[in-house]
Short mmCIF file of C-alpha atoms in Angstrom, two decimals:
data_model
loop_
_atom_site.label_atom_id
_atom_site.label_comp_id
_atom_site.label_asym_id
_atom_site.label_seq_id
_atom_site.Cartn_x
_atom_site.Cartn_y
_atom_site.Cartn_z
CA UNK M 8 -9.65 -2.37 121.58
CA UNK M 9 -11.91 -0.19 119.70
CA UNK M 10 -15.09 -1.16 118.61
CA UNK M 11 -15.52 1.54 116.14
CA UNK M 12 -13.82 -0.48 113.55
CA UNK M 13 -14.65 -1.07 109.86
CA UNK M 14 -15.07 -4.30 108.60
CA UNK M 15 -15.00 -6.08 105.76
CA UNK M 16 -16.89 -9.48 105.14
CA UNK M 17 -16.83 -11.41 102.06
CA UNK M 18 -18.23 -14.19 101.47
CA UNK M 19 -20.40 -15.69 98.10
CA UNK M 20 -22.70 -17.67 100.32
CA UNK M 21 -24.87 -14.80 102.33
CA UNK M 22 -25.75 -16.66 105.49
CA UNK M 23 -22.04 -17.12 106.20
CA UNK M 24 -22.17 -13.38 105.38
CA UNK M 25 -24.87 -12.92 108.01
CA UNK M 26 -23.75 -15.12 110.89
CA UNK M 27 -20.16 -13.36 110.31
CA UNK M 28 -21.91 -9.87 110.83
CA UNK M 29 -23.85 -11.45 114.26
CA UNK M 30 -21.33 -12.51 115.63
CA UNK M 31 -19.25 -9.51 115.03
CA UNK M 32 -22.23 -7.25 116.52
CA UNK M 33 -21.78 -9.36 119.39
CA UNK M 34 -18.28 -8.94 119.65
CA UNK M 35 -19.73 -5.29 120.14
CA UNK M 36 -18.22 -4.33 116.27
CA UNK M 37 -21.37 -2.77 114.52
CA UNK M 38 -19.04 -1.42 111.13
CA UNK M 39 -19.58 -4.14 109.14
CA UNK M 40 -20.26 -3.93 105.10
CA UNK M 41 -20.24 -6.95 103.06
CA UNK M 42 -18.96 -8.03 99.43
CA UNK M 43 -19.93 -11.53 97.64
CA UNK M 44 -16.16 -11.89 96.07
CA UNK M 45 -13.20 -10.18 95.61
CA UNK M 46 -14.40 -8.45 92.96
CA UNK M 47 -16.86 -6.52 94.42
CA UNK M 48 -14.66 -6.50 97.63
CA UNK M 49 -11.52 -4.45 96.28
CA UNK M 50 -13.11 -1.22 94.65
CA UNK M 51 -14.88 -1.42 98.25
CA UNK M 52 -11.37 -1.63 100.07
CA UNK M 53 -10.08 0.59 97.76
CA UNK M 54 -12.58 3.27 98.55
CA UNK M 55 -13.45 2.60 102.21
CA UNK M 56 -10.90 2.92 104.98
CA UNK M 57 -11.58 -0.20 106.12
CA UNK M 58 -9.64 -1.76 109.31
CA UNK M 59 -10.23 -4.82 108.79
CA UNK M 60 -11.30 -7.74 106.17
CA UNK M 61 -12.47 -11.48 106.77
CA UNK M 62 -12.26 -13.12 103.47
CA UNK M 63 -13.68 -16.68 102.21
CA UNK M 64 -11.57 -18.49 100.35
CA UNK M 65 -13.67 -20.55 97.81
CA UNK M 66 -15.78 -18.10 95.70
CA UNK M 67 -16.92 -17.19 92.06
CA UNK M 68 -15.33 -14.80 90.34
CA UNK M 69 -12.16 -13.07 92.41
CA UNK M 70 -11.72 -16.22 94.97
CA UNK M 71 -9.93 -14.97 98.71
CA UNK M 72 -6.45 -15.98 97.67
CA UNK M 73 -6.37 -13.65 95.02
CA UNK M 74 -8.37 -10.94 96.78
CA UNK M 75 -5.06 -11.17 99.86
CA UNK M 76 -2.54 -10.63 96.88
CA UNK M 77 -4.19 -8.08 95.31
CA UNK M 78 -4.41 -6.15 99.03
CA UNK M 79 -0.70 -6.65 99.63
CA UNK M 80 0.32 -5.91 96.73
CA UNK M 81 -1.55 -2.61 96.99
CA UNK M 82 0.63 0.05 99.05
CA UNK M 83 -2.46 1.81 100.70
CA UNK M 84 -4.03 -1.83 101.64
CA UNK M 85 -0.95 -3.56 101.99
CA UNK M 86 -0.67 -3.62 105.85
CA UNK M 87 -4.82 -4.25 106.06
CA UNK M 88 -5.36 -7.32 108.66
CA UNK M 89 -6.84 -10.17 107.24
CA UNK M 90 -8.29 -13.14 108.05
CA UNK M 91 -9.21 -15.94 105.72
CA UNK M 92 -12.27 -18.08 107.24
CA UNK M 93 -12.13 -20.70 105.35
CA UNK M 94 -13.30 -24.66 103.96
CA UNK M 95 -10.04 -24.80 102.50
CA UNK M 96 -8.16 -27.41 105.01
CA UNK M 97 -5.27 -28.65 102.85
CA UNK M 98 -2.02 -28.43 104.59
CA UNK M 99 -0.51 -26.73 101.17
CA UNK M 100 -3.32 -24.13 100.91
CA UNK M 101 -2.83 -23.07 104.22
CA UNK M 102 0.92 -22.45 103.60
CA UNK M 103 -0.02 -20.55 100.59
CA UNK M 104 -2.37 -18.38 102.12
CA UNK M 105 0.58 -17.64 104.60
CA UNK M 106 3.47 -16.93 102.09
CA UNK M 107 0.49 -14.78 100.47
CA UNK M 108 0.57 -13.07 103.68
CA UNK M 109 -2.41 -13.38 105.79
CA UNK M 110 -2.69 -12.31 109.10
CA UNK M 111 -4.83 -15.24 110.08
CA UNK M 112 -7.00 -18.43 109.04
CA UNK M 113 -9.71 -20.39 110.55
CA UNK M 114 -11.19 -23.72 109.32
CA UNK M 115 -15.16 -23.70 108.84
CA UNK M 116 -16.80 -24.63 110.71
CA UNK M 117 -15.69 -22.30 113.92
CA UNK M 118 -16.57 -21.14 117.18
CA UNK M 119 -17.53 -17.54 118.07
CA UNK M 120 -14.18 -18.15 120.74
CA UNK M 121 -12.25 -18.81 118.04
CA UNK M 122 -12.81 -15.73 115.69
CA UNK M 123 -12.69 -13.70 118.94
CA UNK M 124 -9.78 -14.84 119.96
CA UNK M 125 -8.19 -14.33 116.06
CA UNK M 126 -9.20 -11.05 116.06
CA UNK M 127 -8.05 -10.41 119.21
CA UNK M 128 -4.65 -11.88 118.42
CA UNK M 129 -4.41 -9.92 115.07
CA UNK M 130 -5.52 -6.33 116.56
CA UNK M 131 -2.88 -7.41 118.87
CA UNK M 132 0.10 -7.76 116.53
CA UNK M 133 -1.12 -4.92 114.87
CA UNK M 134 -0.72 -2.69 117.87
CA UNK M 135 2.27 -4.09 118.77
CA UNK M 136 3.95 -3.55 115.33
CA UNK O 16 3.11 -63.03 58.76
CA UNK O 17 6.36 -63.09 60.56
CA UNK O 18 7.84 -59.81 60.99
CA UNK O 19 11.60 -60.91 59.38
CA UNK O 20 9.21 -61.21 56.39
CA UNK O 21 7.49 -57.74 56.43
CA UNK O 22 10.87 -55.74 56.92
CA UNK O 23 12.11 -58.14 53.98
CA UNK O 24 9.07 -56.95 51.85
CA UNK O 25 9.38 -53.11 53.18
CA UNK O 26 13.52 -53.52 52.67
CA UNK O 27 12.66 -54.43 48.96
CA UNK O 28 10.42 -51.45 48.66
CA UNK O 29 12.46 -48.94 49.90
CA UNK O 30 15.82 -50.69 47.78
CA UNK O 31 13.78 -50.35 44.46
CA UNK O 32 13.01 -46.40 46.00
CA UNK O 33 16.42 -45.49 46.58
CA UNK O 34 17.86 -47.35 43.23
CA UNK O 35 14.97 -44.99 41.48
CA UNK O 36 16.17 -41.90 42.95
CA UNK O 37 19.76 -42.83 42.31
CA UNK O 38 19.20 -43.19 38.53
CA UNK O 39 16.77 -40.39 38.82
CA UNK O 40 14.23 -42.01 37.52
CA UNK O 41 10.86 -40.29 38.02
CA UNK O 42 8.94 -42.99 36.52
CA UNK O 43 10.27 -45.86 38.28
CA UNK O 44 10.62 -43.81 41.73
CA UNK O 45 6.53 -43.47 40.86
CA UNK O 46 6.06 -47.01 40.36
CA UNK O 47 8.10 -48.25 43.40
CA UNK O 48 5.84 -45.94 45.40
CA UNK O 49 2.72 -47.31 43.86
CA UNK O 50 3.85 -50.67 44.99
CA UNK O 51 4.71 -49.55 48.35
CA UNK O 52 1.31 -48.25 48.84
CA UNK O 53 -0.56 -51.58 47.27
CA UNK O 54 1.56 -52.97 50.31
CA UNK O 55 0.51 -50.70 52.78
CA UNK O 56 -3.09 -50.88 52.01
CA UNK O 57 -2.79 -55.33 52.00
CA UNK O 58 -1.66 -54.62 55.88
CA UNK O 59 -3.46 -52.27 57.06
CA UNK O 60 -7.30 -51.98 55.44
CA UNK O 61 -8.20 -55.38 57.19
CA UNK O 62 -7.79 -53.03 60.07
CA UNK O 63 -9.14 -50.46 59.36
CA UNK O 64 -12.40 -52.55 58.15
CA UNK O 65 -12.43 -54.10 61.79
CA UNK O 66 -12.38 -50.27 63.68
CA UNK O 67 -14.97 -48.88 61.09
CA UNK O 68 -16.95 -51.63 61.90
CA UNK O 69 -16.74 -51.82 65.23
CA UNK O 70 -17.07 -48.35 65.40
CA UNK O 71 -20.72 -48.47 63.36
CA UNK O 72 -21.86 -51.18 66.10
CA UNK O 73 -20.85 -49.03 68.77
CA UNK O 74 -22.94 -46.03 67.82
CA UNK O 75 -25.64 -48.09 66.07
CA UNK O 76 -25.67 -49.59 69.93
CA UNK O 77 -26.33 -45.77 71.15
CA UNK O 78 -29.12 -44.84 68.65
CA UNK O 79 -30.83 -47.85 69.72
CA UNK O 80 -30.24 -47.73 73.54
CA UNK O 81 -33.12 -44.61 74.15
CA UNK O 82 -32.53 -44.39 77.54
CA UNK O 83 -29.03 -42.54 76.91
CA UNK O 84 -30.96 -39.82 75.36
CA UNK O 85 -33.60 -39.62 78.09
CA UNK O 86 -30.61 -39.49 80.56
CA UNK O 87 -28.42 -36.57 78.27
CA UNK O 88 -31.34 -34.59 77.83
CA UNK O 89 -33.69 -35.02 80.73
CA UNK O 90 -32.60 -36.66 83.85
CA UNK O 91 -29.20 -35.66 84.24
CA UNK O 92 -30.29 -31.98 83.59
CA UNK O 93 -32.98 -32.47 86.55
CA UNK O 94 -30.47 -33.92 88.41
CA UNK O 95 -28.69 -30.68 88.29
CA UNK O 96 -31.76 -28.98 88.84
CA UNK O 97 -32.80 -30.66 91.89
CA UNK O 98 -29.34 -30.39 93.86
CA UNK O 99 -29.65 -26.29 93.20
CA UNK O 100 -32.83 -26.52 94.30
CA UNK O 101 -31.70 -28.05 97.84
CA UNK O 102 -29.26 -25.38 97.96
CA UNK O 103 -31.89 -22.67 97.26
CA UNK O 104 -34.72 -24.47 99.72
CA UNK O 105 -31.24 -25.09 102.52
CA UNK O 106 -30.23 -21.27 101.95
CA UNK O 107 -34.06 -19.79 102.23
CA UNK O 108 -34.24 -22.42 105.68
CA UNK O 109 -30.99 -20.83 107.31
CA UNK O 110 -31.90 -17.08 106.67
CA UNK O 111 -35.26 -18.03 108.26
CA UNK O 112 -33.55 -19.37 110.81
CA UNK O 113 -31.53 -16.20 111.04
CA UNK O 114 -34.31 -14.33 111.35
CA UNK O 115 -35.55 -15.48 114.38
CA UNK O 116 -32.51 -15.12 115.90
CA UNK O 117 -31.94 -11.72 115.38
CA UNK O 118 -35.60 -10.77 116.03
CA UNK O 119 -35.49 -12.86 119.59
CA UNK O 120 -32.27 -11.22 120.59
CA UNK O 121 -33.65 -8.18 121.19
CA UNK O 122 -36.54 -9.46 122.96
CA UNK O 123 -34.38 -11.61 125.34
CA UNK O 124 -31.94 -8.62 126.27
CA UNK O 125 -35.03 -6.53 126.87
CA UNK O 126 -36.31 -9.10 129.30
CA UNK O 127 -32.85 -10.04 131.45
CA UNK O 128 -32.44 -5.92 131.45
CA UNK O 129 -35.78 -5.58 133.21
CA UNK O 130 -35.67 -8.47 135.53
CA UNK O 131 -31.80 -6.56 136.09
CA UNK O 132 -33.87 -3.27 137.09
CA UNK O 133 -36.21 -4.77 139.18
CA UNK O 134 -33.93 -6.88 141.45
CA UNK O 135 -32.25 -3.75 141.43
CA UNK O 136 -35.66 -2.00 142.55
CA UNK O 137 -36.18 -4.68 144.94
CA UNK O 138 -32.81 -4.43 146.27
CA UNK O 139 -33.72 -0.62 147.19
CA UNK O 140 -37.30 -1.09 148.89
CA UNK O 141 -37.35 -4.71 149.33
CA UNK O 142 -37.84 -4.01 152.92
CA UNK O 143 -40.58 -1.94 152.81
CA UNK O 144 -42.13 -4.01 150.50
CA UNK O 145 -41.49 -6.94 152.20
CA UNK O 146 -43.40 -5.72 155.61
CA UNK O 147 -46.46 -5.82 152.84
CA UNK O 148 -46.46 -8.72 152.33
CA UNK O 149 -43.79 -11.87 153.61
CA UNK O 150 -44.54 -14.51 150.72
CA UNK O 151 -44.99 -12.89 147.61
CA UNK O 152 -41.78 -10.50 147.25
CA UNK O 153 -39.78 -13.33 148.00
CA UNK O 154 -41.24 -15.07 144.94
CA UNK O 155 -40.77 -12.49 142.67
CA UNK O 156 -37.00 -11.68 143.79
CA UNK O 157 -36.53 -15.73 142.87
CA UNK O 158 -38.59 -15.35 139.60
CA UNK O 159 -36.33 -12.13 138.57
CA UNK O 160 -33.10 -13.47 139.50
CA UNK O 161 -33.76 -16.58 137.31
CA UNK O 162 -34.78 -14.89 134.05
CA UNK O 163 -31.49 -12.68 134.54
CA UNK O 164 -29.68 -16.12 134.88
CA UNK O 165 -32.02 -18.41 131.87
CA UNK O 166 -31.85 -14.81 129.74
CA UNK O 167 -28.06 -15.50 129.38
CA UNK O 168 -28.46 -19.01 128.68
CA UNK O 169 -30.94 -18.28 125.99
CA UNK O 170 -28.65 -15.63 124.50
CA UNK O 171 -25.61 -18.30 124.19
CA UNK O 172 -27.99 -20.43 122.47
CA UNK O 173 -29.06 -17.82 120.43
CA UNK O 174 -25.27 -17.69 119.35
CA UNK O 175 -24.75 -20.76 118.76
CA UNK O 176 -27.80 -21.24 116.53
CA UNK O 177 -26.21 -18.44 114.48
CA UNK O 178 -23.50 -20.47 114.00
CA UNK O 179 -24.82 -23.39 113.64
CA UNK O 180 -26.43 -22.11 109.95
CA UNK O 181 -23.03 -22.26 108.71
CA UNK O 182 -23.88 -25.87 107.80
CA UNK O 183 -25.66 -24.16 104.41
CA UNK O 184 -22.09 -22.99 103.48
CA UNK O 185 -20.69 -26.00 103.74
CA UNK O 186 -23.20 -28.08 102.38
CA UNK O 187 -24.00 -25.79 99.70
CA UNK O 188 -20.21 -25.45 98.63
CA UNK O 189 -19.97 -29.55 98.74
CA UNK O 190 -23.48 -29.72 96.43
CA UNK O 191 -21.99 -27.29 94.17
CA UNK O 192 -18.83 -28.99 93.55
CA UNK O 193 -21.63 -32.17 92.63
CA UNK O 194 -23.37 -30.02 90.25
CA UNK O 195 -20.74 -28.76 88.44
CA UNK O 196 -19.30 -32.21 87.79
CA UNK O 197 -23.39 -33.33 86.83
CA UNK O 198 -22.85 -30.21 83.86
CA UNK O 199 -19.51 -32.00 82.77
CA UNK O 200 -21.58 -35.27 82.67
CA UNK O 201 -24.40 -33.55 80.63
CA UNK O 202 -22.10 -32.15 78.15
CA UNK O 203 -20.45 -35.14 77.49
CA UNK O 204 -23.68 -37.29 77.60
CA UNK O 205 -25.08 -34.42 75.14
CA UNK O 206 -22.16 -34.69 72.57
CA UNK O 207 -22.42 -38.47 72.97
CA UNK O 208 -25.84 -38.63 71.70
CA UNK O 209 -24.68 -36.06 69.37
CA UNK O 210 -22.37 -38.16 67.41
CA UNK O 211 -24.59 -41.11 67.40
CA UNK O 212 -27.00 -39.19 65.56
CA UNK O 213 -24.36 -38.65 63.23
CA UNK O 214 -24.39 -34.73 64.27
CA UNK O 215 -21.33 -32.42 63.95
CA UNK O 216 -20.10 -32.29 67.80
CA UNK O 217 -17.84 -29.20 66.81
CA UNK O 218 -20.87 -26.81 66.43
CA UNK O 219 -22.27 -28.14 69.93
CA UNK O 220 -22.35 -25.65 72.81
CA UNK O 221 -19.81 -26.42 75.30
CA UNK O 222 -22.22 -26.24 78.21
CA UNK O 223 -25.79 -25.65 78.92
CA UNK O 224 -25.38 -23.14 81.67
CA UNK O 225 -28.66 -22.60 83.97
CA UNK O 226 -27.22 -18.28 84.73
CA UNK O 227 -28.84 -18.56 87.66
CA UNK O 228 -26.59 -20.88 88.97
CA UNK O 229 -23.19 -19.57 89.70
CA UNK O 230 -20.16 -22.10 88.29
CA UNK O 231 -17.06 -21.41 89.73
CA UNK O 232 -14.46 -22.19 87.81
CA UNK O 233 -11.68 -24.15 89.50
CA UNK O 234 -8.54 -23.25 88.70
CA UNK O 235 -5.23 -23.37 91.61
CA UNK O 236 -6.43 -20.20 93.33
CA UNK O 237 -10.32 -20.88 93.22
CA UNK O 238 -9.97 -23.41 96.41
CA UNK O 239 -11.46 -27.27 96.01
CA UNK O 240 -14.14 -26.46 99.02
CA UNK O 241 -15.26 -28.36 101.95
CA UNK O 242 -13.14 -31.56 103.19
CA UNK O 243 -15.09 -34.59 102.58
CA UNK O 244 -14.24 -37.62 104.92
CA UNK O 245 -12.79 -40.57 102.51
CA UNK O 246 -12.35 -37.71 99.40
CA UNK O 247 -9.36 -36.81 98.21
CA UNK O 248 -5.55 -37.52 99.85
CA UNK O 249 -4.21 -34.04 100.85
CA UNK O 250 -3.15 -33.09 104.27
CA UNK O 251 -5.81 -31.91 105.99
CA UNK O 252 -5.47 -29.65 109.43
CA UNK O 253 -8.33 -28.74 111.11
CA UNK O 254 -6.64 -28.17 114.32
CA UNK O 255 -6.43 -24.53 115.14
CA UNK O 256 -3.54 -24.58 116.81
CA UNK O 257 -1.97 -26.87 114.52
CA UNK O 258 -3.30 -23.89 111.69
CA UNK O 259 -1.39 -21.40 113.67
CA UNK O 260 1.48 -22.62 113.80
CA UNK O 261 1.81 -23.52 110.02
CA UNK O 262 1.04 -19.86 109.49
CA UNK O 263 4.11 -19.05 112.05
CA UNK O 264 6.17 -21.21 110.43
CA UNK O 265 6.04 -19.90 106.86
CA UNK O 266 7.63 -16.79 108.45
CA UNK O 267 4.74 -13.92 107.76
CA UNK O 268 2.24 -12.45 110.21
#
């Protein structure tokens, strides 16, 4: 799997921002950029090339839900991966987030196994597709 | 008053109405109406004496109790103040925190790649050295082999420290949702006092925003936050596996 790979992290709250990006380094991806909502996040994918985005859900402005239907609704973004890492634990959010068409979700809080292995899983599918 | 004997009253009324408008007679039609209304007014201005009174006690009540002003336009408001403030002191705590980490990374990855080289060394000469001198090379090859094995220790706990600061998203999301309901309370506390003090609540600002202070605004889409045990009665699933296979299930990647 490539490690050259740009990322996308968005997230209000900027420590979540910053242990995203860590733990991503240590994952040996060093691409990272960062937005605070989807506002600031889709001129950015838009613009960027990006490979892949890891979106909260809960934020000011643009929240994550929004920010996933605005990328697949947007033919060049449409097949971006993305993974929502997320609060947001209701069983009917969840299920909205898929029919929205994420490409993954994890509950905070997380493990650093966990987002590895979600990443790992979506690159897969990716590749595969 | 029985209410056979209203309707019979009202029935009258509205016969002496309709007998009016039959013979089109504008003046009669007029008084009927008049007497209708004297009828109304016998029923219903006791009342509406009681509510206007009761009413008048009720904010004569607020003007007197101070201590609803002192909480609309003090307390409440510091209130709000001091649960940003946590999140401000909570946030400044975690990206210290984060700083140390990523500053002692470094240095521990330096150290377990130079013990690395110098077992490596050893491994080379350690014979020659070791006709030097029997005790102390032996000493060192323990002391380098366990800071190669405590360096990756330290690093995992590094990692998990990292993660650990995640509990300033989560808290801070959970003290926002607080604060935003403490502005609801303030504006209605505000408009309260407001209309005690006999003040047009139409021309009051709707909120007293701190713009510092972000205020999401929670509609479907925005999200409701953190789960909060004992708050609220969705479904919650926090199993990951349980996660992915909802996800499967709805059919999409």
């Amino acid at each position: 799997m490539s490690t050259n790979m740009k990322f996308l992290v968005v997230d209000d709250f900027s420590t979540m921002r910053r242990i995203v990006k860590g733990l991503l380094n240590e994952l040996g991806y060093n691409d990272i950029t960062e937005a605070d909502d989807g506002n600031t996040a889709l001129p950015l994918l838009k613009g960027g090339n990006f490979d892949f985005l890891i979106t909260d859900w809960n934020m000011p402005g643009m929240p994550g839900l929004d920010l996933l239907k605005a990328v697949r609704g947007d033919a060049k973004l449409a097949k971006l991966p993305v993974l929502m890492l997320t609060a947001e634990a209701k069983r009917e959010q969840i299920i909205e987030a898929a029919q929205a068409g994420v490409s993954g979700y994890v509950i905070k809080p997380f493990t650093a196994a966990t987002l590895k292995e979600k990443i790992d899983k979506i690159l897969a599918s990716k590749a595969a597709a | 008053m029985s209410q056979a004997d209203t309707l019979g009253r009202y029935r009258s009324h509205v016969a002496d109405l309709a007998g009016a408008l039959d013979a089109n007679d504008e003046a009669a039609f007029r008084a009927a109406f008049e007497r209708l209304r004297g009828q109304l007014n016998i029923e219903l201005n006791p009342e509406l004496k009681r509510i206007t009174a009761d009413a008048l006690s009720a904010l004569r009540r607020f003007r007197e109790q101070a201590r609803l002003e002192v909480l609309a336009d003090q307390e409440v408001p510091d209130a709000r103040r001091r649960l940003a403030h946590v999140v401000k002191l909570t946030e400044e705590a975690a990206h210290r925190t984060l700083d140390l980490v990523e500053q002692s990374s470094p240095l521990i990855d330096r150290m377990a790649l130079e013990a690395a080289q110098l077992l490596e060394e050893w491994g080379l000469h350690g014979s020659r050295q070791l006709a030097v001198n029997s005790m102390w090379p032996e000493r060192a090859n323990e002391s380098l082999e366990r800071a190669v094995r405590d360096s990756e220790r330290v690093r995992r706990f590094l990692s998990q420290m990292l993660l650990a600061q995640g509990y300033q998203d989560l808290s801070g999301q959970i003290i926002q949702a607080v604060i935003r309901l403490v502005m609801e309370l303030e504006t209605v506390l505000g408009q309260l006092v407001s209309l005690a003090q006999g003040e047009d609540t139409r021309r009051m600002p709707v909120l007293k925003l701190d713009s510092t202070q972000p205020m999401p605004v929670q509609d479907g889409s925005q999200g409701a936050g953190p789960h909060v045990p004992g708050v609220g009665t969705s479904q919650i699933v926090s199993d990951q596996d349980d996660i992915d296979a909802l996800i499967a299930s709805v059919g999409r990647p």
